[in-house]
Coordinates of C-alpha atoms in Angstrom, one line a residue:
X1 CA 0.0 0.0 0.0
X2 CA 2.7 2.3 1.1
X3 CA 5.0 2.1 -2.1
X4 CA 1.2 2.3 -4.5
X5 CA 0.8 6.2 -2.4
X6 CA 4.5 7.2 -3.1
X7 CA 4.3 5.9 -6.6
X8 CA 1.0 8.0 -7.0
X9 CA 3.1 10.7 -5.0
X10 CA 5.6 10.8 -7.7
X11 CA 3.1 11.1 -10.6
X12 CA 1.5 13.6 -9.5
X13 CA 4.6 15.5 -8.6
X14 CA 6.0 14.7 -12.2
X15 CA 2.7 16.2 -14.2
X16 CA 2.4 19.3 -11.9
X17 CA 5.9 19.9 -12.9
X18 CA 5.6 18.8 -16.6
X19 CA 2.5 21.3 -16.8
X20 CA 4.1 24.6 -14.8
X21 CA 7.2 24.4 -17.4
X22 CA 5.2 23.8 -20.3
X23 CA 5.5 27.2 -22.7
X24 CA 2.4 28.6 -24.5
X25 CA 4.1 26.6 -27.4
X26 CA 1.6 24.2 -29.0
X27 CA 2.7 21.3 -30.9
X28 CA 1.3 22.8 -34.2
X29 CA 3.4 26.5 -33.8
X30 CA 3.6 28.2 -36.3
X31 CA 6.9 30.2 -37.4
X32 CA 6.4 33.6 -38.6
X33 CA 5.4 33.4 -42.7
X34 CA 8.5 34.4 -45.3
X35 CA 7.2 36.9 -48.2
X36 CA 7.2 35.4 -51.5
X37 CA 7.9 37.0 -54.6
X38 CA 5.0 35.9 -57.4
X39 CA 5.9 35.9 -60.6
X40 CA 4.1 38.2 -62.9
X41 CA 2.2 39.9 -60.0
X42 CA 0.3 36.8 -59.0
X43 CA -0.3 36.9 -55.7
X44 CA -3.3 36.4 -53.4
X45 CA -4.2 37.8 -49.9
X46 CA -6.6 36.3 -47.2
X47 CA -9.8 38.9 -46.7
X48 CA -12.7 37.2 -45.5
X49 CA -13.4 33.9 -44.1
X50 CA -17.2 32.6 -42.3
X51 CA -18.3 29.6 -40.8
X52 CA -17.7 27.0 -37.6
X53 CA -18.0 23.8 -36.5
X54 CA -21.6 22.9 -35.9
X55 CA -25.3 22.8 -37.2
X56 CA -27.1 26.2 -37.8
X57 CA -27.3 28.1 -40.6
X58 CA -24.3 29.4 -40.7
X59 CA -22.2 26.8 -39.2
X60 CA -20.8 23.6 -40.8
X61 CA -19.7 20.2 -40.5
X62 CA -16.4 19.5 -42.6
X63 CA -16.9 21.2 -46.5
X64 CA -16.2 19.6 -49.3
X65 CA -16.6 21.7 -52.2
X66 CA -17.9 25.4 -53.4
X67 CA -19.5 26.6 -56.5
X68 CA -20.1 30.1 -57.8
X69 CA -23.6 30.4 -59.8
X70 CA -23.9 32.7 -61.7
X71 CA -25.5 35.1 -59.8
X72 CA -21.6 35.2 -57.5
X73 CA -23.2 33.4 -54.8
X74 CA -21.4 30.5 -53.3
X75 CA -22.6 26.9 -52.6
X76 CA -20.8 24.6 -50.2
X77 CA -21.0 20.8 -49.6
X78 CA -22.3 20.5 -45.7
X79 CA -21.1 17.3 -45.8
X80 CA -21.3 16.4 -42.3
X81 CA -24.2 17.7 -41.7
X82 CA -25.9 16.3 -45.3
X83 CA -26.7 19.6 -47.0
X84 CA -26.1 22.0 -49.3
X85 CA -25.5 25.8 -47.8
X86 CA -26.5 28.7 -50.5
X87 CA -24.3 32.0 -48.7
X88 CA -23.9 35.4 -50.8
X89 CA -20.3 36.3 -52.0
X90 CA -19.8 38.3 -48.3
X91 CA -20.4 35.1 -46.7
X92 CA -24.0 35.5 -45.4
X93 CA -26.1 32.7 -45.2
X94 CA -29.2 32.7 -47.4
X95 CA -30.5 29.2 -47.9
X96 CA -30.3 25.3 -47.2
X97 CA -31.4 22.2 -49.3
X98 CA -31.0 18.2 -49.2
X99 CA -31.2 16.8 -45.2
X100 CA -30.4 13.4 -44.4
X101 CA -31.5 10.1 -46.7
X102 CA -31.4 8.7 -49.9
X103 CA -34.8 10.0 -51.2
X104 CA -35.3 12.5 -54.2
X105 CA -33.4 15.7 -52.8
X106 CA -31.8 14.0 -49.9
X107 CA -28.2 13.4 -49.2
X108 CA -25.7 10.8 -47.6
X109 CA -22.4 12.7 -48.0
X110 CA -22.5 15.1 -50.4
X111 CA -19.1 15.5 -51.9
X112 CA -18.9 18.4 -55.2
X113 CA -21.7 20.8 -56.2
X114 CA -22.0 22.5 -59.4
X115 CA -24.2 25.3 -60.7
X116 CA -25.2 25.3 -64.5
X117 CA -26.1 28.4 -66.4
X118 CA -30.5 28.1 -65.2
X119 CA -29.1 27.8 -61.9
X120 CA -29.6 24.2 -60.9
X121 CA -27.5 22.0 -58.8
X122 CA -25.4 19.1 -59.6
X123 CA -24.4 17.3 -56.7
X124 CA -22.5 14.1 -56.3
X125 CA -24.0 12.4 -53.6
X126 CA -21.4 10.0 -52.4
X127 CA -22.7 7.2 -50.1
X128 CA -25.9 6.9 -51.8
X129 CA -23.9 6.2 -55.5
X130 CA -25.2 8.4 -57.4
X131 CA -25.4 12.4 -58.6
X132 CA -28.5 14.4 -58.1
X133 CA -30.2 17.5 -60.7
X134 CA -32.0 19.5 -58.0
X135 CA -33.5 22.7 -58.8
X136 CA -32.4 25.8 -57.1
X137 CA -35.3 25.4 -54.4
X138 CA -33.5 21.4 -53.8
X139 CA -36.3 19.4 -55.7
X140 CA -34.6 16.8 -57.7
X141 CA -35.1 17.0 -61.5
X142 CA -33.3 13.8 -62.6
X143 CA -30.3 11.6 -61.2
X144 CA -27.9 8.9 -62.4
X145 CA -27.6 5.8 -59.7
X146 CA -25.6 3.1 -59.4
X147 CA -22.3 5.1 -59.5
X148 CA -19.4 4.0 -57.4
X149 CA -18.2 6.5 -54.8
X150 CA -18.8 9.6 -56.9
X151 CA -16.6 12.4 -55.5
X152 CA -16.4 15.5 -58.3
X153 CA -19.0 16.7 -60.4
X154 CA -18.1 19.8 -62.8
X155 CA -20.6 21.5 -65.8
X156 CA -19.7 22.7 -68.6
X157 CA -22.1 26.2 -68.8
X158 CA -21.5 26.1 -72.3
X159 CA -23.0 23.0 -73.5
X160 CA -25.0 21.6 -70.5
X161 CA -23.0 18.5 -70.2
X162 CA -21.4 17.0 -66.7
X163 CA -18.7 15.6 -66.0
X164 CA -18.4 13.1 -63.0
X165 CA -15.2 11.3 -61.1
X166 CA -16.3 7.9 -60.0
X167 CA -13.6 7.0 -57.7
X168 CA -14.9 3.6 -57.0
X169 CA -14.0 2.7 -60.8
X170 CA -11.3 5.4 -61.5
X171 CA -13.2 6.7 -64.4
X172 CA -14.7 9.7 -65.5
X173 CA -18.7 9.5 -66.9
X174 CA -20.3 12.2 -69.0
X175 CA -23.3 13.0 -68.9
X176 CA -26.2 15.6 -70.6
X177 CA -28.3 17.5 -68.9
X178 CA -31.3 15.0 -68.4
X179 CA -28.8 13.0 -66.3
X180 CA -28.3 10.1 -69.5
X181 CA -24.6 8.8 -69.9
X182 CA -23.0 10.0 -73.0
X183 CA -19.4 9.5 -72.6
X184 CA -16.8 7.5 -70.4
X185 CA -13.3 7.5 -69.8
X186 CA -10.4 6.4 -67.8
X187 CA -9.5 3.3 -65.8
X188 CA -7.4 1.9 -63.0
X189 CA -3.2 2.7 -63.5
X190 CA -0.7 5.3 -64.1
X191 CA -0.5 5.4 -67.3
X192 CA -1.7 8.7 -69.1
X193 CA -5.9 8.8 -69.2
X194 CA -5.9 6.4 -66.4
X195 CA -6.5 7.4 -63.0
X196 CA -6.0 6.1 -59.5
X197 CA -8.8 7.5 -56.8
X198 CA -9.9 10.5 -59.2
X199 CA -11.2 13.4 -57.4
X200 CA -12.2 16.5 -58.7
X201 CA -13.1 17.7 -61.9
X202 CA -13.4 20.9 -63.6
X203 CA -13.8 22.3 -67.1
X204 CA -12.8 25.3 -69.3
X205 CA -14.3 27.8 -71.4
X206 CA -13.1 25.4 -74.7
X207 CA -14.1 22.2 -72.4
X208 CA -11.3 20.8 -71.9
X209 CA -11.3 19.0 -68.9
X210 CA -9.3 18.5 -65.6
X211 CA -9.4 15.9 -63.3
X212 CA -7.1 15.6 -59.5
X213 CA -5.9 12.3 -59.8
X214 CA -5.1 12.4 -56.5
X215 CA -3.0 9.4 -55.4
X216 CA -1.1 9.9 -58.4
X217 CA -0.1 13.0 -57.2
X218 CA -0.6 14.6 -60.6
X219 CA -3.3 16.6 -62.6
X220 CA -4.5 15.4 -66.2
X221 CA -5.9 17.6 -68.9
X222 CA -8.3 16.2 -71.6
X223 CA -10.6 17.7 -74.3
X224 CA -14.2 17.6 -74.0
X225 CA -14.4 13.2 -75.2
X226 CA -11.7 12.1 -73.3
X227 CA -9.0 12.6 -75.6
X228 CA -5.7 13.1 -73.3
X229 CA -3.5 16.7 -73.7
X230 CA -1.3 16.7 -71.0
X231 CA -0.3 16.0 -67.5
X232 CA 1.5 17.0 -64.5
X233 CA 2.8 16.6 -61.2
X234 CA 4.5 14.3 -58.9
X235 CA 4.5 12.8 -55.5
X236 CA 6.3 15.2 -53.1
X237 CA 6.0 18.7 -50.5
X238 CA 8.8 20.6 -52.6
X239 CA 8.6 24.3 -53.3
X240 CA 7.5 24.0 -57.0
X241 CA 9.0 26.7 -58.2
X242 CA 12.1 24.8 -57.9
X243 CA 11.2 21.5 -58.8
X244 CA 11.5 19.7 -62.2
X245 CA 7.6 19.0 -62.0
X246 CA 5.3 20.2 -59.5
X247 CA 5.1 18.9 -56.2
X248 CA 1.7 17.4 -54.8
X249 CA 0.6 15.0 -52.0
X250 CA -2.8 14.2 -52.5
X251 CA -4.4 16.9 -55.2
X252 CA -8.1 17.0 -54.5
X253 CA -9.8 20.4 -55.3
X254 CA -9.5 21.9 -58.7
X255 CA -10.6 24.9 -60.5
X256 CA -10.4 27.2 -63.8
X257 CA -10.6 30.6 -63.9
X258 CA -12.2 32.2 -67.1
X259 CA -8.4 33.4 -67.9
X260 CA -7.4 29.5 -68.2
X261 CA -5.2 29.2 -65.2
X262 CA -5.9 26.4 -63.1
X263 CA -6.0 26.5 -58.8
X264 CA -5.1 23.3 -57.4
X265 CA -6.0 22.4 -53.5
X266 CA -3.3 20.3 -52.3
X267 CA -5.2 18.3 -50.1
X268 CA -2.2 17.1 -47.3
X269 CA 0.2 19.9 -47.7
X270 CA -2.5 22.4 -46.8
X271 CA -1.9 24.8 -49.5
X272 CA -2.7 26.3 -53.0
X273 CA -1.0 26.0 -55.8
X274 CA -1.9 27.7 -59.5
X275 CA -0.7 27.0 -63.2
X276 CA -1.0 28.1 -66.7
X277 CA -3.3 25.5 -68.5
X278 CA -0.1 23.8 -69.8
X279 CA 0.9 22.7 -66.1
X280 CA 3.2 26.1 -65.6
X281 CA 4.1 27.1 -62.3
X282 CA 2.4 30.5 -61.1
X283 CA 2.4 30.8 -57.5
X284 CA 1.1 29.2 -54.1
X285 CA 0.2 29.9 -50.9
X286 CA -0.8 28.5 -47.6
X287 CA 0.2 26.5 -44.6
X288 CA -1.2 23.9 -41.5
X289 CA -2.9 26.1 -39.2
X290 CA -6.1 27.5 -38.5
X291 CA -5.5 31.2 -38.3
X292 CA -6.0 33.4 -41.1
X293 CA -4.6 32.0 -44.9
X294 CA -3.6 28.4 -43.1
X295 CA -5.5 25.3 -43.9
X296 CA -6.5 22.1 -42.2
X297 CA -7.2 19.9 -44.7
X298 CA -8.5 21.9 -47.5
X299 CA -10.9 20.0 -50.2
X300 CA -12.7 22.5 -52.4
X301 CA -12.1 25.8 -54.7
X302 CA -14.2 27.8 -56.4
X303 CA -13.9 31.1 -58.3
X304 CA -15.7 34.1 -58.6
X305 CA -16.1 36.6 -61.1
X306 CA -14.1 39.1 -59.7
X307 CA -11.1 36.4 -59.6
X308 CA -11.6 36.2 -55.4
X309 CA -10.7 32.6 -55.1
X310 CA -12.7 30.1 -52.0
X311 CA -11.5 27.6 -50.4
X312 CA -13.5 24.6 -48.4
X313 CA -11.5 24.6 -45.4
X314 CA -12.6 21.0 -44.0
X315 CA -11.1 20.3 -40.8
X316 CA -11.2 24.1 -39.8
X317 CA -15.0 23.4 -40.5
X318 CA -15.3 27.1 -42.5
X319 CA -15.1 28.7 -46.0
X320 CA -11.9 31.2 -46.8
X321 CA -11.6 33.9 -49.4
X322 CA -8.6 35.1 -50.8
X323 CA -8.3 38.5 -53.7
X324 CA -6.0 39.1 -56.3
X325 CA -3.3 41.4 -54.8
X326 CA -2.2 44.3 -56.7
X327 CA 1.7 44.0 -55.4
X328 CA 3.9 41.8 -56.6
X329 CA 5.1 40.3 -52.8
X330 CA 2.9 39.1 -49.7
X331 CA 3.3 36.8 -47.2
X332 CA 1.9 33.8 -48.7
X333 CA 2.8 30.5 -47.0
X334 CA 6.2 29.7 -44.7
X335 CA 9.3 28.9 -45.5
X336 CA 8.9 24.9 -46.8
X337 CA 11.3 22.3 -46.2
X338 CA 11.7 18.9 -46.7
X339 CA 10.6 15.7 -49.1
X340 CA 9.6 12.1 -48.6
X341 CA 12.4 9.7 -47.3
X342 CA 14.6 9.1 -44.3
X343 CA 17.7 11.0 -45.1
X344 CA 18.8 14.1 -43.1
X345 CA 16.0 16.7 -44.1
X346 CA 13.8 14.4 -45.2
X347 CA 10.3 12.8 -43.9
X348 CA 8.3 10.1 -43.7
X349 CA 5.0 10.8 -41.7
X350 CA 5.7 14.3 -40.2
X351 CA 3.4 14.8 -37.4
X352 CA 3.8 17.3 -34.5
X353 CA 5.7 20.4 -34.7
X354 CA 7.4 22.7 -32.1
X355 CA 9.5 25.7 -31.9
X356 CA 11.2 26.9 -29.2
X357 CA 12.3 30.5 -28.3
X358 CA 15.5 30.8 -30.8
X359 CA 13.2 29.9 -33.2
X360 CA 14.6 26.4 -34.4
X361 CA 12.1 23.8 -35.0
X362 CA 11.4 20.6 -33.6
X363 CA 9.4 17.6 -36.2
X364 CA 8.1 14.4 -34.3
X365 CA 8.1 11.4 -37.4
X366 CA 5.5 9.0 -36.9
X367 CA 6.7 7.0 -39.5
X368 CA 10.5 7.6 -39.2
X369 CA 10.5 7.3 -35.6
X370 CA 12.9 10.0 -34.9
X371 CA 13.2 13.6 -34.4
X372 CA 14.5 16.5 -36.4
X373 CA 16.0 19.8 -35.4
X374 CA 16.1 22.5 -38.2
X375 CA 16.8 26.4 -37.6
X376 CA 14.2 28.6 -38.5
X377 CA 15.2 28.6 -42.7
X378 CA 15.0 24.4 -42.7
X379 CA 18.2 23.9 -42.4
X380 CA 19.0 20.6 -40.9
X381 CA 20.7 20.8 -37.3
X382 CA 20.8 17.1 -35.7
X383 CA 18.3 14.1 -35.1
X384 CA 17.8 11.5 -32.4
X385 CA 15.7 8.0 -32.1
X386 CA 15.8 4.8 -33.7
X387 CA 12.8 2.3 -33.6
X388 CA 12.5 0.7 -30.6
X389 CA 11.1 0.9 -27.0
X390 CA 14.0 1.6 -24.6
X391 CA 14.9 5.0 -23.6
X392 CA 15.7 7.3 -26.6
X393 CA 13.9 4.7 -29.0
X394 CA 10.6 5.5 -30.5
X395 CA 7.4 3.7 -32.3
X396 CA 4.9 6.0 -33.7
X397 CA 6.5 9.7 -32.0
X398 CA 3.1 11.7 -32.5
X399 CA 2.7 15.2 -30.3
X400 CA 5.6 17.1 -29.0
X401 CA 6.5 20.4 -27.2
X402 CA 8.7 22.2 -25.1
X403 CA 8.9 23.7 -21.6
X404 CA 10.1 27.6 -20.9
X405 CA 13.7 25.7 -19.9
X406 CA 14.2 23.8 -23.9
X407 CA 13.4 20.6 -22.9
X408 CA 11.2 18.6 -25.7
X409 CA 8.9 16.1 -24.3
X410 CA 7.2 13.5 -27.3
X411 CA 4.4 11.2 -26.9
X412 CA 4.7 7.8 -28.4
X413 CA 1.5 6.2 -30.3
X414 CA 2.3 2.4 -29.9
X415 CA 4.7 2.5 -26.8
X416 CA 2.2 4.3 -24.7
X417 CA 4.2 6.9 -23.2
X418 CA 5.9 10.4 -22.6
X419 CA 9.8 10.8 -23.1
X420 CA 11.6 13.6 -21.8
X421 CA 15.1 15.0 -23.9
X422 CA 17.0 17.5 -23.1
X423 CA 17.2 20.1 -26.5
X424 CA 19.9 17.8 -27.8
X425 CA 18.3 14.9 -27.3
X426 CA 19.7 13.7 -24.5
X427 CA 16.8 11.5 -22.6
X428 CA 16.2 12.5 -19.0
X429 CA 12.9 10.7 -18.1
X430 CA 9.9 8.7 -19.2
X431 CA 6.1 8.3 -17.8
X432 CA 4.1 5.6 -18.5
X433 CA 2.9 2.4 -18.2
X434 CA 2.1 3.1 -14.5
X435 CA 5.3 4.4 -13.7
X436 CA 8.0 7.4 -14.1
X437 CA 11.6 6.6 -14.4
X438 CA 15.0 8.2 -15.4
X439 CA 17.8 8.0 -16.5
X440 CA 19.8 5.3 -16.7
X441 CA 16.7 3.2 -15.5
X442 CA 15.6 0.9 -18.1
X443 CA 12.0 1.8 -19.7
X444 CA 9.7 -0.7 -18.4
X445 CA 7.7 -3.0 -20.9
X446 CA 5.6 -0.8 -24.1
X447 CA 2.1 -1.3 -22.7
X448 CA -0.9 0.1 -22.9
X449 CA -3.6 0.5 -19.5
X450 CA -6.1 3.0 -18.3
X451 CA -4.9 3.5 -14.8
X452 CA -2.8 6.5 -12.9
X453 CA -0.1 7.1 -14.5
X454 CA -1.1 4.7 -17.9
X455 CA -1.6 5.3 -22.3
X456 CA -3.4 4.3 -24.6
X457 CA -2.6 5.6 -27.6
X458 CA -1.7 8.9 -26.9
X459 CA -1.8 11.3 -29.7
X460 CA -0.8 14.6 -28.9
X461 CA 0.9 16.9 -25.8
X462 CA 0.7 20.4 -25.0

């Protein structure tokens, strides 16, 4: 009994501590953003954004996609909450349709909307197979079932025809306006017209069309039949103004603007990038976060009139609006660092991030199981772990932070626990599994429990 109080003693001596040192750090800080010079003027800045997390009106429950009618009003994909959200271009909320089902007019999922030129809405509605017609009040005028996983729908305002990606096949299906098929293309591969887990779609004034072909990490351009024109991108987080192809990891929003360029929403590296309709570099912008211009997950982009581009901001549960600038520089999106691998510099998994007060930054690698140390311009200062359990080892490193004196604490997915390092990596103690030790004491065996002092999977510290 006696040792059971001074081992609870000791915990809760170790987590009032842990917790008074802690800095206001979080382990998603942010470093300050590093202007960007845009070629040709093209830059864009952050002016309005609307929404949160929730069921009202005005509120939503992870967006999926935007559309522009023609009128400049925007249409969003509730898809959480099964609905489709009518707001003006100043984000004010003026009407809902669809609600849960998989009647006429209702919704399991809704992934893209599109408006055609009398204003009705095309809708892929994604767990019940199939994409809706509703009129602008949501009464369906005609659908297509039987689709597998449709996730992008896109019109062409010129002809009335639709074009749908139907992930579950890795096609592309076109259809007219009465909802009939008239065209299909595509298939499972690599190779070019062929797609693997196609998202969205989107289509020029001279219908040509567009498709994300996301875990290809590349964007493919066809004309209006299916006829492949070109193609680019490859797997990777590099700066793609310096890359010999643009850099993508996981492409899932996509959008032309009436001058031709195209906006791509890199789903997973929360950011923006635009190109000439020949795959030309323009500019990008955007980073992880939730304050103003950062994304959590971004899906959807549509474009107004006036060239304001919107972005469906999913996990930040709200819509963000971003103008043309009339300077050639802003503060676009940080400093980037980094590609896929294990090498120095590289990453495999990156998932919490911490700076401490010289600025440096701290990455925990879930997959890598190791952390990184870079100054504040990415360049690579030293690394510590290897895969394993004992002290200094690491399997599945997924939050991490720092207290006011530099040490970095890291919390460990499959071995249940909190290390302790000093800021060179250095262990100094672990907590865990029932238990805090230090060094040189061996860590005790990686398991998981629900009692004082005991993880289960623990995701993230602060």
């Amino acid at each position: 009994m006696k040792k059971s109080f001074l081992l609870l003693f000791l915990l809760i001596i170790f987590i009032c501590t842990f917790i008074g040192n802690i800095s206001p750090v979080s382990a998603n800080s942010q470093i300050e953003p590093k202007s960007f010079i845009a070629p040709d003027g093209e830059s864009y800045v952050f002016d309005l954004k609307w929404g949160s997390y929730g069921t009202l009106n005005d509120e939503l429950s992870s967006p999926i996609d935007l559309a522009v009618d023609t009128s400049g009003n925007i249409w969003a994909t509730d898809s959480g909450n099964n609905r489709i959200i009518k707001f003006d271009s100043s984000g004010n909320f003026l009407l809902t349709v669809g609600a849960t089902g998989a009647g006429p007019g209702q919704l399991n999922a809704p992934q893209s909307v599109d408006v055609d030129s009398g204003g009705n809405i095309w809708v892929a509605d994604y767990n019940n197979g199939r994409v809706q017609k509703l009129n602008s009040s949501g009464q369906q005028i005609c659908q297509i079932a039987g689709l597998s996983q449709p996730v992008g729908v896109a019109v062409d305002r010129n002809t009335g025809n639709v074009f749908v990606s139907n992930n579950g096949t890795d096609n592309i299906i076109k259809l007219d306006s009465t909802c009939a098929i008239i065209g299909v293309w595509g298939g499972p591969g690599s190779g070019k017209g062929q797609f693997n887990n196609p998202h969205s779609v989107a289509v020029d004034n001279a219908c040509n069309v567009y498709v994300a072909d996301y875990s290809n990490y590349r964007i493919q351009k066809f004309d209006c039949n299916g006829g492949f024109i070109t193609m680019w991108g490859v797997g990777g987080s590099g700066d793609s103004r310096f890359t010999l192809s643009p850099e993508f990891n996981g492409p899932l929003g996509i959008e032309v603007d009436p001058a031709g360029d195209v906006f791509v929403v890199d789903h997973l590296n929360h950011r923006i990038q635009k190109f000439k309709n020949d795959g030309t570099f323009i500019t990008t912008w955007g980073w992880y976060g939730a304050g103003n211009g950062q994304f959590n997950y971004p899906w959807g982009v549509a474009i107004d009139g006036q060239g304001r581009v919107y972005i469906a901001d999913r996990d930040n549960h709200r819509i963000q609006r971003f103008s043309p600038s009339n300077t050639n520089q802003t503060q676009l999106y940080k400093g980037r660092w980094g590609s896929y691998g294990s090498a120095d510099g590289q990453f495999y998994n990156p998932h919490g991030t911490v700076t401490d007060r010289f600025g440096n930054v701290y990455v925990a690698e879930l997959s890598n199981n190791r952390i990184q140390e870079f100054d504040s311009n990415g360049v690579f200062l030293r690394k510590w772990g290897t895969t394993g359990a004992a002290n200094g080892q690491f399997s599945g490193p997924h939050g991490i932070t720092i207290d006011n004196t530099g040490n970095i604490y890291v919390i460990e997915y499959y071995n249940h626990r909190i290390q302790k390092f000093d800021s060179t990596g250095v262990f100094l103690m672990g907590i865990g599994h029932g238990t805090v030790w230090s060094a040189p004491t061996p860590a005790p065996p990686a398991t998981s429990g629900t009692g004082n002092g005991w993880f289960k999977n623990p995701t993230d510290v602060a």
